PDB file of C-alpha atoms in Angstrom:
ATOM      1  CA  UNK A   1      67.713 130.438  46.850  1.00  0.00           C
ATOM      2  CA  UNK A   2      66.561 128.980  49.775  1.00  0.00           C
ATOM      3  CA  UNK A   3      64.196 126.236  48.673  1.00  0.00           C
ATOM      4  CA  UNK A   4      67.227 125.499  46.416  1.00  0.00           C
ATOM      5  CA  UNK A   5      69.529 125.107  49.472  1.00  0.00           C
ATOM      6  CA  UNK A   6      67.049 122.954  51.525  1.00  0.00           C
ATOM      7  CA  UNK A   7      66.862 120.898  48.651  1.00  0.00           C
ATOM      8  CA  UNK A   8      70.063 120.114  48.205  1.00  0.00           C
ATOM      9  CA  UNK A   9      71.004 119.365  52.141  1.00  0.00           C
ATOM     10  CA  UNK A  10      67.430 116.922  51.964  1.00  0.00           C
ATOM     11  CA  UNK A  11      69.124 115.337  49.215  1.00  0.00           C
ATOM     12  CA  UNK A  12      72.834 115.020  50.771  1.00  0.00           C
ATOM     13  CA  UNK A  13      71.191 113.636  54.108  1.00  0.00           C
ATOM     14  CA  UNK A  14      69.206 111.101  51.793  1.00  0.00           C
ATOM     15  CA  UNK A  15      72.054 110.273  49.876  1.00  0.00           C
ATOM     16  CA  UNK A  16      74.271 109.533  52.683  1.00  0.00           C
ATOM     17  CA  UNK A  17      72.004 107.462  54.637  1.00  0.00           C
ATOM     18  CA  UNK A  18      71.310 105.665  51.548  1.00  0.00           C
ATOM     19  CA  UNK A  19      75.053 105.212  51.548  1.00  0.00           C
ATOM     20  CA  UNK A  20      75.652 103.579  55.133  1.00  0.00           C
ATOM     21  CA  UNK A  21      72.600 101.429  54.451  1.00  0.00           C
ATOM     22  CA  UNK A  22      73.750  99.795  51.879  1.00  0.00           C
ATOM     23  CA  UNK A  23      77.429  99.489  53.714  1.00  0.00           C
ATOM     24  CA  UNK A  24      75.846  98.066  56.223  1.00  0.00           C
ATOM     25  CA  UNK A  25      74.104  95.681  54.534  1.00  0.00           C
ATOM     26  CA  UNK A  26      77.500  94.595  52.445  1.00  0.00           C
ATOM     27  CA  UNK A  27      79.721  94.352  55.860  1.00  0.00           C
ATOM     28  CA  UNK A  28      79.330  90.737  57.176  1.00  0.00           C
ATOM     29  CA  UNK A  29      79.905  91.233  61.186  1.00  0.00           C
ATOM     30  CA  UNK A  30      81.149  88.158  63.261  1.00  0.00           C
ATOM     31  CA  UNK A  31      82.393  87.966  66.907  1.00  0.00           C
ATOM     32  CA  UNK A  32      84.239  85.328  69.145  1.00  0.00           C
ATOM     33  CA  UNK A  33      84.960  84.825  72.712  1.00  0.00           C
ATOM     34  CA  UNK A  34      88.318  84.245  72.775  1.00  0.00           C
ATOM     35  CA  UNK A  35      88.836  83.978  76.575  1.00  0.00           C
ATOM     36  CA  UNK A  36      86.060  81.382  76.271  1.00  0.00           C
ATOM     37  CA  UNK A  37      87.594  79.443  72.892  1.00  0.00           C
ATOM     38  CA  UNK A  38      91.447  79.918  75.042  1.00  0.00           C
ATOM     39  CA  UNK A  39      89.905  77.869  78.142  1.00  0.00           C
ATOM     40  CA  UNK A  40      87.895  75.682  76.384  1.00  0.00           C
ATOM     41  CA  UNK A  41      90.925  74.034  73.800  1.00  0.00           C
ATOM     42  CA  UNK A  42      91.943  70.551  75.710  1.00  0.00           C
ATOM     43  CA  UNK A  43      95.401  71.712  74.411  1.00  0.00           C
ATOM     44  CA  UNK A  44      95.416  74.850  77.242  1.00  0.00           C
ATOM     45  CA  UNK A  45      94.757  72.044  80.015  1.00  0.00           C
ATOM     46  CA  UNK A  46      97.309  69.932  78.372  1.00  0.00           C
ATOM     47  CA  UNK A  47      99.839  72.355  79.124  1.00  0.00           C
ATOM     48  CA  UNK A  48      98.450  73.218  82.504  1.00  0.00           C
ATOM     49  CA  UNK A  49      99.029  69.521  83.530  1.00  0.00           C
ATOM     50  CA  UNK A  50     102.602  70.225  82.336  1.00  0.00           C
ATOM     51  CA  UNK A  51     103.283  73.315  84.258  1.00  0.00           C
ATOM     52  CA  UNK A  52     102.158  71.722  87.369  1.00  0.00           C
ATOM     53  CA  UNK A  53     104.335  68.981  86.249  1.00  0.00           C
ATOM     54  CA  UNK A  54     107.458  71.096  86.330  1.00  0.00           C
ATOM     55  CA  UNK A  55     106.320  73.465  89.443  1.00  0.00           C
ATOM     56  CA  UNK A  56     105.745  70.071  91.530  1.00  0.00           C
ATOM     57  CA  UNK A  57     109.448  69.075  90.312  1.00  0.00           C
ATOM     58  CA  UNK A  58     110.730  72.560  91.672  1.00  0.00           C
ATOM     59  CA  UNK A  59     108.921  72.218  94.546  1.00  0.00           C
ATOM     60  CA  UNK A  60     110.233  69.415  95.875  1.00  0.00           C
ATOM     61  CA  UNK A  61     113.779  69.824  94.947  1.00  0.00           C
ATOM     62  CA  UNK A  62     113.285  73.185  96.748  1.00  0.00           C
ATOM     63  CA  UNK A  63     112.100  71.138  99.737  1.00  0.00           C
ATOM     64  CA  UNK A  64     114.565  69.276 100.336  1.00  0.00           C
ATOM     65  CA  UNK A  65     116.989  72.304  99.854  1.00  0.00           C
ATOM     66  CA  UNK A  66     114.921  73.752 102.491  1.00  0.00           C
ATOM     67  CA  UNK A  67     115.554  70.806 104.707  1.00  0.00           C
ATOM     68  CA  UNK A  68     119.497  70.814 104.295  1.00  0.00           C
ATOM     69  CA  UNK A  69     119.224  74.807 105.393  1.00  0.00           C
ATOM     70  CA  UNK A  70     117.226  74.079 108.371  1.00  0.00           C
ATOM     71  CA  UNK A  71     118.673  70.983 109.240  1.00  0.00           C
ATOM     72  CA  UNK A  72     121.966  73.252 109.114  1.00  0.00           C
ATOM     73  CA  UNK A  73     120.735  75.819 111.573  1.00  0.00           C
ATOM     74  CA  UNK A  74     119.792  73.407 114.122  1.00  0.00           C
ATOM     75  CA  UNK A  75     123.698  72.148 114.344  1.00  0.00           C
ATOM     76  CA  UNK A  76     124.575  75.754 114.835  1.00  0.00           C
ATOM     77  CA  UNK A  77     122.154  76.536 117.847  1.00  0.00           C
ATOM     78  CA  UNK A  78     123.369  73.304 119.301  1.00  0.00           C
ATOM     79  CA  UNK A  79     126.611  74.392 118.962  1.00  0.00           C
ATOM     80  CA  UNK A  80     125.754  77.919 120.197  1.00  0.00           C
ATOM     81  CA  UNK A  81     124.343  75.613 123.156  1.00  0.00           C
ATOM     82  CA  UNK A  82     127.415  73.615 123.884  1.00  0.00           C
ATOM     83  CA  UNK A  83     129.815  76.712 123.711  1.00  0.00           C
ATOM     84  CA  UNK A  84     127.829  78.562 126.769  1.00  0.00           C
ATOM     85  CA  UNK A  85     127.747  75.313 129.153  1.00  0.00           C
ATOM     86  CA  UNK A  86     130.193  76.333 131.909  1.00  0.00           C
ATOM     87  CA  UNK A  87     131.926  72.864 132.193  1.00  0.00           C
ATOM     88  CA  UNK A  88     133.754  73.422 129.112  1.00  0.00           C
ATOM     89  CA  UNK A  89     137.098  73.875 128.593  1.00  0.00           C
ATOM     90  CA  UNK A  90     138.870  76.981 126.674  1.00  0.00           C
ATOM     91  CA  UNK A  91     140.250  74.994 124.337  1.00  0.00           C
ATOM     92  CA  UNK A  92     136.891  72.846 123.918  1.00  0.00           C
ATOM     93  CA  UNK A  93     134.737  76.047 123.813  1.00  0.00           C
ATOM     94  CA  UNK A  94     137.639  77.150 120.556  1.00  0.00           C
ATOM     95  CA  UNK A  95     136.992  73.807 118.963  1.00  0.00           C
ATOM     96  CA  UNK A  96     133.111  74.150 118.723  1.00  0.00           C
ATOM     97  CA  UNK A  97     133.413  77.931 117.614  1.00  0.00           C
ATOM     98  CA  UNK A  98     135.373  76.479 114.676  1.00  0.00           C
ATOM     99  CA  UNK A  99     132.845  74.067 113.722  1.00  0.00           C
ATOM    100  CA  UNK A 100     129.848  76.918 114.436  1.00  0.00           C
ATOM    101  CA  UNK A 101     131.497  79.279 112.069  1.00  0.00           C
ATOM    102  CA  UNK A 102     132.469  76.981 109.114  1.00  0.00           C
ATOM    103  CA  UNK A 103     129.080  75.646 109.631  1.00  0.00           C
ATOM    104  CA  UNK A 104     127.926  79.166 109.622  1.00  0.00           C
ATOM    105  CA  UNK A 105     129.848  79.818 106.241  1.00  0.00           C
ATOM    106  CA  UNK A 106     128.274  76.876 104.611  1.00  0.00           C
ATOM    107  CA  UNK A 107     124.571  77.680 105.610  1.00  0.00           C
ATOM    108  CA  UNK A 108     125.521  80.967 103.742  1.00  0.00           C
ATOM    109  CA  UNK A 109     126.423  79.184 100.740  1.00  0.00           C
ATOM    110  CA  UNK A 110     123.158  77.418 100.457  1.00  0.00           C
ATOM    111  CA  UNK A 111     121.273  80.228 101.165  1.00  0.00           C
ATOM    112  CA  UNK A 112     122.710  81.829  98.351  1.00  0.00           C
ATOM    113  CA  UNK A 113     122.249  78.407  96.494  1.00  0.00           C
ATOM    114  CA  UNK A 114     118.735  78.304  97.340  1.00  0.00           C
ATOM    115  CA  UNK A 115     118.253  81.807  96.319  1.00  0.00           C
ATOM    116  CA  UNK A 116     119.754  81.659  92.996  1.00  0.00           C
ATOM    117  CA  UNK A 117     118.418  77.856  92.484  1.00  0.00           C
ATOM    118  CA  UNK A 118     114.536  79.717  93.261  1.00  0.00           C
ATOM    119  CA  UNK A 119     115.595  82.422  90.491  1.00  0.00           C
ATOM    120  CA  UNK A 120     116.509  79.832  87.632  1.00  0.00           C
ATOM    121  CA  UNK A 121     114.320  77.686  88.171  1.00  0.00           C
ATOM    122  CA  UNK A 122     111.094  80.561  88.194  1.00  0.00           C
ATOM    123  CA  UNK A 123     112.440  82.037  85.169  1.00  0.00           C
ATOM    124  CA  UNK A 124     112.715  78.895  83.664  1.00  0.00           C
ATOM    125  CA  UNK A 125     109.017  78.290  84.312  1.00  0.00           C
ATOM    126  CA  UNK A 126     108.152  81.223  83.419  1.00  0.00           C
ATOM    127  CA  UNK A 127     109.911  80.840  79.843  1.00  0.00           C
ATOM    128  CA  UNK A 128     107.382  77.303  79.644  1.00  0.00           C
ATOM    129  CA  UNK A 129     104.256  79.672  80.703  1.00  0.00           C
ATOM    130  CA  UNK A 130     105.221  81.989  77.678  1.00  0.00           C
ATOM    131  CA  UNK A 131     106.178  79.350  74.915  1.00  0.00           C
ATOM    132  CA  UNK A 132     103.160  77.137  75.908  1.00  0.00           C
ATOM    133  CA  UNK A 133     101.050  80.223  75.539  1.00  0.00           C
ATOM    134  CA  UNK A 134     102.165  81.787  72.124  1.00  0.00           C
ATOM    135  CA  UNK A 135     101.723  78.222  71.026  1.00  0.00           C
ATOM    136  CA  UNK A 136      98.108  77.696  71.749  1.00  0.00           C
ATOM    137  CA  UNK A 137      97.346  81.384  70.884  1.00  0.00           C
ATOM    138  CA  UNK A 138      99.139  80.461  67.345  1.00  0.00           C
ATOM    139  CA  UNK A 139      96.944  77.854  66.844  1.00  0.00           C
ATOM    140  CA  UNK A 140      93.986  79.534  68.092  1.00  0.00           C
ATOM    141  CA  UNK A 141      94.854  82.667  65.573  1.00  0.00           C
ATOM    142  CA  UNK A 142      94.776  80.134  62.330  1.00  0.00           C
ATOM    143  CA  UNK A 143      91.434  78.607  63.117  1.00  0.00           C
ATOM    144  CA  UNK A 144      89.778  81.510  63.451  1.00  0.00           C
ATOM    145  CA  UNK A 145      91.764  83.206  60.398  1.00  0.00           C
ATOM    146  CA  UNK A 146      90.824  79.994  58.731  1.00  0.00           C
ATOM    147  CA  UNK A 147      86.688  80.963  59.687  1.00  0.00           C
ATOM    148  CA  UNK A 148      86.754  84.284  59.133  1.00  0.00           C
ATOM    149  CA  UNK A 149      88.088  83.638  55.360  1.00  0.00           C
ATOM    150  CA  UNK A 150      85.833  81.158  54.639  1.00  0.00           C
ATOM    151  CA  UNK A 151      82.617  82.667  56.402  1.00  0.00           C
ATOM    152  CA  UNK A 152      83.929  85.965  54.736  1.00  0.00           C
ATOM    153  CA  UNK A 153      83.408  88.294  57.448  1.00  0.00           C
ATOM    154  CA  UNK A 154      84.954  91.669  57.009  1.00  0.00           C
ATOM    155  CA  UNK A 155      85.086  92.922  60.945  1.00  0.00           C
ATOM    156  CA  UNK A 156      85.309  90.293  63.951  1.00  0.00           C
ATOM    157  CA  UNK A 157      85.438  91.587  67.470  1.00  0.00           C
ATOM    158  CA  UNK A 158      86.700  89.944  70.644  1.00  0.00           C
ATOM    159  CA  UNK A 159      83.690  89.333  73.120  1.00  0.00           C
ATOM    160  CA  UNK A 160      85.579  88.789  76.117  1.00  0.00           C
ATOM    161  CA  UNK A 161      87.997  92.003  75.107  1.00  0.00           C
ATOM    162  CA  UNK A 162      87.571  95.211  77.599  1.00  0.00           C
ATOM    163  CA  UNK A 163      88.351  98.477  77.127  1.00  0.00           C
ATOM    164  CA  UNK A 164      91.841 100.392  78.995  1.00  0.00           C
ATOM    165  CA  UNK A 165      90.241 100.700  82.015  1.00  0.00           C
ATOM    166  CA  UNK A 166      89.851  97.017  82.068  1.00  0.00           C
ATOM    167  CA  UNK A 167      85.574  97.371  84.126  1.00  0.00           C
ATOM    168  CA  UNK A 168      83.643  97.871  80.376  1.00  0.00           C
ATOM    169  CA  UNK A 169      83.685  95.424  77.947  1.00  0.00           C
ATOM    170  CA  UNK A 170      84.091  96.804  73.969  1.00  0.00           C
ATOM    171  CA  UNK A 171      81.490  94.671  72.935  1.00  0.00           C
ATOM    172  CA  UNK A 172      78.519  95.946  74.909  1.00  0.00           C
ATOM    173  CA  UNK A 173      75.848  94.290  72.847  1.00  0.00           C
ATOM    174  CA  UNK A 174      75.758  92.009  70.092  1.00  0.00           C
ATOM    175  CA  UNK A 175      73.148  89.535  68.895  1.00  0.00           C
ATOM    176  CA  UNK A 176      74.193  85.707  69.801  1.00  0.00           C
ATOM    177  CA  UNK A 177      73.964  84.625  65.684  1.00  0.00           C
ATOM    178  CA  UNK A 178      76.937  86.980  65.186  1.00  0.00           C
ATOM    179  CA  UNK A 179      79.346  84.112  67.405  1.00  0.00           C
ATOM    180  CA  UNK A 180      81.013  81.975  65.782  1.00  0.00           C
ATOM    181  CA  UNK A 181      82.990  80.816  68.993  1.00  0.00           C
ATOM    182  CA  UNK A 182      81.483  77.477  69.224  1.00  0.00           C
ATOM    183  CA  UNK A 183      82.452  76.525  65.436  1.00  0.00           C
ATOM    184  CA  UNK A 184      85.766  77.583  66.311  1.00  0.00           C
ATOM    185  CA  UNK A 185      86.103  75.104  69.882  1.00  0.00           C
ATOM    186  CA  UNK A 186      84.709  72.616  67.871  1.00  0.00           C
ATOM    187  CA  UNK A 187      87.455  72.822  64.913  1.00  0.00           C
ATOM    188  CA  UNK A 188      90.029  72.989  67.637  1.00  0.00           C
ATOM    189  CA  UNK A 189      89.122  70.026  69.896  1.00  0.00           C
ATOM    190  CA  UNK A 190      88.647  67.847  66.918  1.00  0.00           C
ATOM    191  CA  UNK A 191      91.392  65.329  67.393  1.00  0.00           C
ATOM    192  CA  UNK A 192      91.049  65.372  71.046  1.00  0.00           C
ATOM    193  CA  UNK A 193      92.445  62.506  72.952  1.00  0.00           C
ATOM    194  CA  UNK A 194      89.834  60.635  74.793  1.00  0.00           C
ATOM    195  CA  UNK A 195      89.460  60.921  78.172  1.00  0.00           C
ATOM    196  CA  UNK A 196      91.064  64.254  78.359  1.00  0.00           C
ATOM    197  CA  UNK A 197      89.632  66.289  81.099  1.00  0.00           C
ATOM    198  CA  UNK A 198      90.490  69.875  82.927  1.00  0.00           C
ATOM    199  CA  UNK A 199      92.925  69.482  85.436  1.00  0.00           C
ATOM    200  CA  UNK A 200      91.778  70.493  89.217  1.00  0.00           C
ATOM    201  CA  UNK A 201      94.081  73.956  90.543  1.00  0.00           C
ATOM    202  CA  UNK A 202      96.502  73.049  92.459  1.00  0.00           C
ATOM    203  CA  UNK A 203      96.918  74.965  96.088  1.00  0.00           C
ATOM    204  CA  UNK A 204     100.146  77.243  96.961  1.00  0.00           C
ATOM    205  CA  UNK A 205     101.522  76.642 100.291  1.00  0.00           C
ATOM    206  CA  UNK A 206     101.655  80.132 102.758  1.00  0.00           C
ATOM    207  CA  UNK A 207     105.149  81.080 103.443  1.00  0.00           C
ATOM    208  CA  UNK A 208     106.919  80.358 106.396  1.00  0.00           C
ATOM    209  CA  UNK A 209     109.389  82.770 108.380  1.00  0.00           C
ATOM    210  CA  UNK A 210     110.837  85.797 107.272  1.00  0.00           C
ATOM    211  CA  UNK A 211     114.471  84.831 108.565  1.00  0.00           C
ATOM    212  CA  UNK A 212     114.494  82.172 106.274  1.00  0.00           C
ATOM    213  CA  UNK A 213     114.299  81.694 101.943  1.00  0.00           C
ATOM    214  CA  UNK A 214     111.014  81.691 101.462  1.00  0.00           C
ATOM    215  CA  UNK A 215     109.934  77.662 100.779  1.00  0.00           C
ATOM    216  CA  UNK A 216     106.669  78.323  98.361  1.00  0.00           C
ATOM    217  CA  UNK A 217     107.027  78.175  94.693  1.00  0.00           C
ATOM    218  CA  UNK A 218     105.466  81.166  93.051  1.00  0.00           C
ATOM    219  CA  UNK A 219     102.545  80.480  90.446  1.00  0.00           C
ATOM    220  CA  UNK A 220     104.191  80.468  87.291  1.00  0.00           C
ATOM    221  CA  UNK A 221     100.657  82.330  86.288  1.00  0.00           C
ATOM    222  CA  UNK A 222      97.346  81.360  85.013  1.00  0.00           C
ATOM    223  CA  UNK A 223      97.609  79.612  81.339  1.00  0.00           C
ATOM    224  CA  UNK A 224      93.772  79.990  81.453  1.00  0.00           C
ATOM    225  CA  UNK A 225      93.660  83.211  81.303  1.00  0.00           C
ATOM    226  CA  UNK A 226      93.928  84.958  77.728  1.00  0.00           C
ATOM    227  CA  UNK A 227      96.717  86.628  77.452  1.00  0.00           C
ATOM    228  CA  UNK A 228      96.355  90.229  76.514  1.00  0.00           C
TER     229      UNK A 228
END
């Protein structure tokens, strides 16, 4: 009863590594490096050139808001100035407290514009960022779809994909015949206009003080960087 028993495990152990032999040998593994194939498609630095298009545009019209602002709360310090100078009369010393308080009222008002301008305009960047993105990721998606049918592979992992602590990748290992990343930048960049290249970063400005709107336009965020 034993010998029967052993016989019989030996012979399911046997059968099922016969079994994940053979599916191993029928699965037909691929992997891609999609952060890699993201920042190597001319169309991602394309739209980088735009978005530093459009946050150059802010910028400057947020300048020269800036300006107006500042340029605002010089005339009321001079006017704080004028009121205190002893030589002046009552009535004089009434007239300039008008103009410093309507002048007051309308630095208010385009500190509220500037806020609300800085708002819009972000969002509105932000709304590029995203469309520009799920574009290129679109694209992307229906090359490699477009591989993976025709190369029939049955499971495809992500190279540059990490697990949720974000420090290990979830490919540890795989053998460098398994990518098909390059096939898939090549397909891509195939009707690339000459001369394209990848545009330099462009440098933020520090802001300035803390009594004031804050003058530097925030990075609309890194279209190089696959989204996740």
């Amino acid at each position: 009863m034993k010998k029967s028993a052993l016989v019989t495990i030996i012979g399911l152990v046997a059968f099922s590594a016969s079994f994940a032999s053979n599916a191993q040998a029928q699965l037909k593994i691929g992997t891609i490096d999609m952060q890699k194939v993201f920042t190597s498609y001319y169309k991602t630095h394309d739209a980088e050139d735009k978005l530093k298009e459009a946050q150059k545009a802010y910028k400057d019209e947020l300048d020269q808001r800036m300006d107006d602002y500042k340029k605002n709360l010089d005339v009321i310090n001079k006017l704080n100035e004028e009121m205190n100078k002893p030589e002046l009369s009552g009535a004089a010393k009434d007239q300039k407290a008008q103009e410093r308080d309507a002048k007051i009222s309308e630095t208010k008002g385009l500190e509220k514009e500037i806020s609300d301008f800085r708002q819009q305009r972000e969002r509105q960047i932000q709304d590029q960022l995203k469309r520009m993105r799920d574009g290129i990721v679109d694209e992307i998606m229906k090359v490699v779809d477009d591989q993976v049918k025709a190369q029939n592979y049955d499971i495809v992992f992500d190279k540059s994909g990490f697990s949720a602590n974000n420090i290990v990748p979830v490919l540890l290992y795989s053998k460098d015949s398994y990518d098909f990343s390059d096939s898939v930048i090549t397909k891509l960049n195939a009707n690339r206009p000459l001369g394209s290249v990848s545009p330099a970063p462009v440098q933020q400005k520090p802001a300035t003080s803390a009594n004031t709107p804050a003058t530097t336009v925030k990075p609309a965020g890194d279209l190089s960087k696959k989204p996740r």
